[in-house]
Amino acid sequence: MFTLWWRVCITTILSLSLLVVSGYQWVQLVQASVDVNANSYFIGVEPQRLHYVKTGNSDASVRVIFIHGTPGEWQNYSHYLADEQLMTQAELVAVDRIGFGKSSANVSPSLATQAKLLKPLLETDKQIILVGHSLGGSLAAKMAIDYPAKVASIMLVAASLDPSLESPRWYNQVIDWPMIRWFVPEKLLKANQEIFSLANELEKMADDWSNLKANVHIVHGKEDKLAYFGNAEYAVQQLVGKTVSLNAVVGEGHFILWENQELIKQDLLSLIQRL
């Protein structure tokens, strides 16, 4: 009986873990569905070498920098990088955050370190708009806080922002078990490493939101089950007295970036045109 109980427990844990992994793999499939004719570049040297791509109008007065979540890579934004309207209106840049894509292999859970690594992309005469999804939204906010004179606007899409809501979930704990890690793809293990540090990283930011000078536009699905809608409400509270707008989208969840591309595109075009 004891042996049977353990078999049932292990089978259940493995099944649930594989469901989570499958969900992330489905997202990866959705993300990389458009070919993009973009030039590839690198910043820095190993072990902190960052890869990014650039497309769009190099003569435009606006640079849009797209920052992916976890796990992810620059192709998360392939639809937007290939969009003719956006390509006409702005220079478009999408990064591989450290640990992902063609950037250096080891992740850095520190948002301050990641912001510093991306700072060279802010060194331009163009006006900067940061677009961040999920943990990429956490990083976009951190960059705007740390480099307020460099960032004109940020667009936070389903962003993780409230430290009280971003503690590791049960499946993060399970994935970290030695017996489970063997079955989990490397990208998801790296994502788990970032997620275990995220609440603490957001807590470090809590007293610094007043430093942010950029215009802030938040897009968040009301039915988001990964980064709860409370994250958007938290950001609005932190930004009292700032220029902030919230598009609370009924019926949308965490994958709004891919499932409602037209909404995201139109909100971004509006941000560009207001600069």
Short mmCIF file of N, CA, C and O in Angstrom, two decimals, residues 145 148 208-216 235-245:
data_model
loop_
_atom_site.label_atom_id
_atom_site.label_comp_id
_atom_site.label_asym_id
_atom_site.label_seq_id
_atom_site.Cartn_x
_atom_site.Cartn_y
_atom_site.Cartn_z
N ILE A 145 12.96 53.41 -14.27
CA ILE A 145 13.29 53.92 -12.94
C ILE A 145 14.77 54.28 -12.83
O ILE A 145 15.14 55.33 -12.31
N PRO A 148 15.80 57.46 -15.90
CA PRO A 148 14.59 58.25 -16.20
C PRO A 148 14.78 59.25 -17.33
O PRO A 148 13.81 59.57 -18.04
N ASP A 208 11.12 53.01 -5.29
CA ASP A 208 11.81 53.80 -6.32
C ASP A 208 10.91 54.24 -7.47
O ASP A 208 11.37 54.89 -8.40
N TRP A 209 9.62 53.87 -7.41
CA TRP A 209 8.74 54.21 -8.52
C TRP A 209 8.63 55.72 -8.73
O TRP A 209 8.36 56.19 -9.84
N SER A 210 8.85 56.49 -7.67
CA SER A 210 8.77 57.95 -7.79
C SER A 210 9.84 58.51 -8.72
O SER A 210 9.71 59.63 -9.24
N ASN A 211 10.92 57.75 -8.95
CA ASN A 211 11.99 58.20 -9.84
C ASN A 211 11.58 58.14 -11.31
O ASN A 211 12.21 58.76 -12.16
N LEU A 212 10.54 57.37 -11.60
CA LEU A 212 10.13 57.14 -12.98
C LEU A 212 9.51 58.42 -13.57
O LEU A 212 8.61 59.00 -12.98
N LYS A 213 10.00 58.83 -14.72
CA LYS A 213 9.51 60.05 -15.38
C LYS A 213 8.73 59.75 -16.66
O LYS A 213 8.04 60.62 -17.18
N ALA A 214 8.84 58.55 -17.17
CA ALA A 214 8.23 58.19 -18.46
C ALA A 214 6.72 58.16 -18.38
O ALA A 214 6.13 57.94 -17.31
N ASN A 215 6.08 58.37 -19.53
CA ASN A 215 4.66 58.07 -19.65
C ASN A 215 4.48 56.56 -19.57
O ASN A 215 5.29 55.82 -20.15
N VAL A 216 3.45 56.11 -18.88
CA VAL A 216 3.26 54.67 -18.68
C VAL A 216 1.89 54.26 -19.22
O VAL A 216 0.86 54.87 -18.88
N ALA A 235 0.58 48.89 -10.03
CA ALA A 235 1.35 49.89 -10.77
C ALA A 235 0.64 51.24 -10.77
O ALA A 235 1.28 52.29 -10.58
N VAL A 236 -0.66 51.23 -10.97
CA VAL A 236 -1.43 52.49 -10.96
C VAL A 236 -1.29 53.18 -9.61
O VAL A 236 -1.12 54.40 -9.53
N GLN A 237 -1.35 52.40 -8.53
CA GLN A 237 -1.20 52.97 -7.18
C GLN A 237 0.19 53.56 -6.98
O GLN A 237 0.36 54.62 -6.37
N GLN A 238 1.20 52.88 -7.51
CA GLN A 238 2.57 53.35 -7.37
C GLN A 238 2.83 54.61 -8.19
O GLN A 238 3.77 55.36 -7.90
N LEU A 239 2.02 54.83 -9.20
CA LEU A 239 2.26 55.92 -10.15
C LEU A 239 1.30 57.09 -9.98
O LEU A 239 1.08 57.87 -10.92
N VAL A 240 0.72 57.23 -8.81
CA VAL A 240 -0.15 58.38 -8.53
C VAL A 240 0.62 59.67 -8.78
O VAL A 240 1.75 59.84 -8.32
N GLY A 241 0.01 60.56 -9.55
CA GLY A 241 0.66 61.82 -9.89
C GLY A 241 1.48 61.75 -11.16
O GLY A 241 1.97 62.78 -11.64
N LYS A 242 1.63 60.55 -11.73
CA LYS A 242 2.37 60.37 -12.98
C LYS A 242 1.40 60.29 -14.15
O LYS A 242 0.19 60.18 -13.97
N THR A 243 1.95 60.32 -15.36
CA THR A 243 1.12 60.14 -16.56
C THR A 243 0.99 58.64 -16.81
O THR A 243 1.93 57.99 -17.30
N VAL A 244 -0.16 58.09 -16.47
CA VAL A 244 -0.36 56.64 -16.59
C VAL A 244 -1.76 56.36 -17.13
O VAL A 244 -2.73 57.05 -16.78
N SER A 245 -1.86 55.36 -17.99
CA SER A 245 -3.15 54.92 -18.52
C SER A 245 -3.22 53.40 -18.43
O SER A 245 -2.19 52.71 -18.50
#
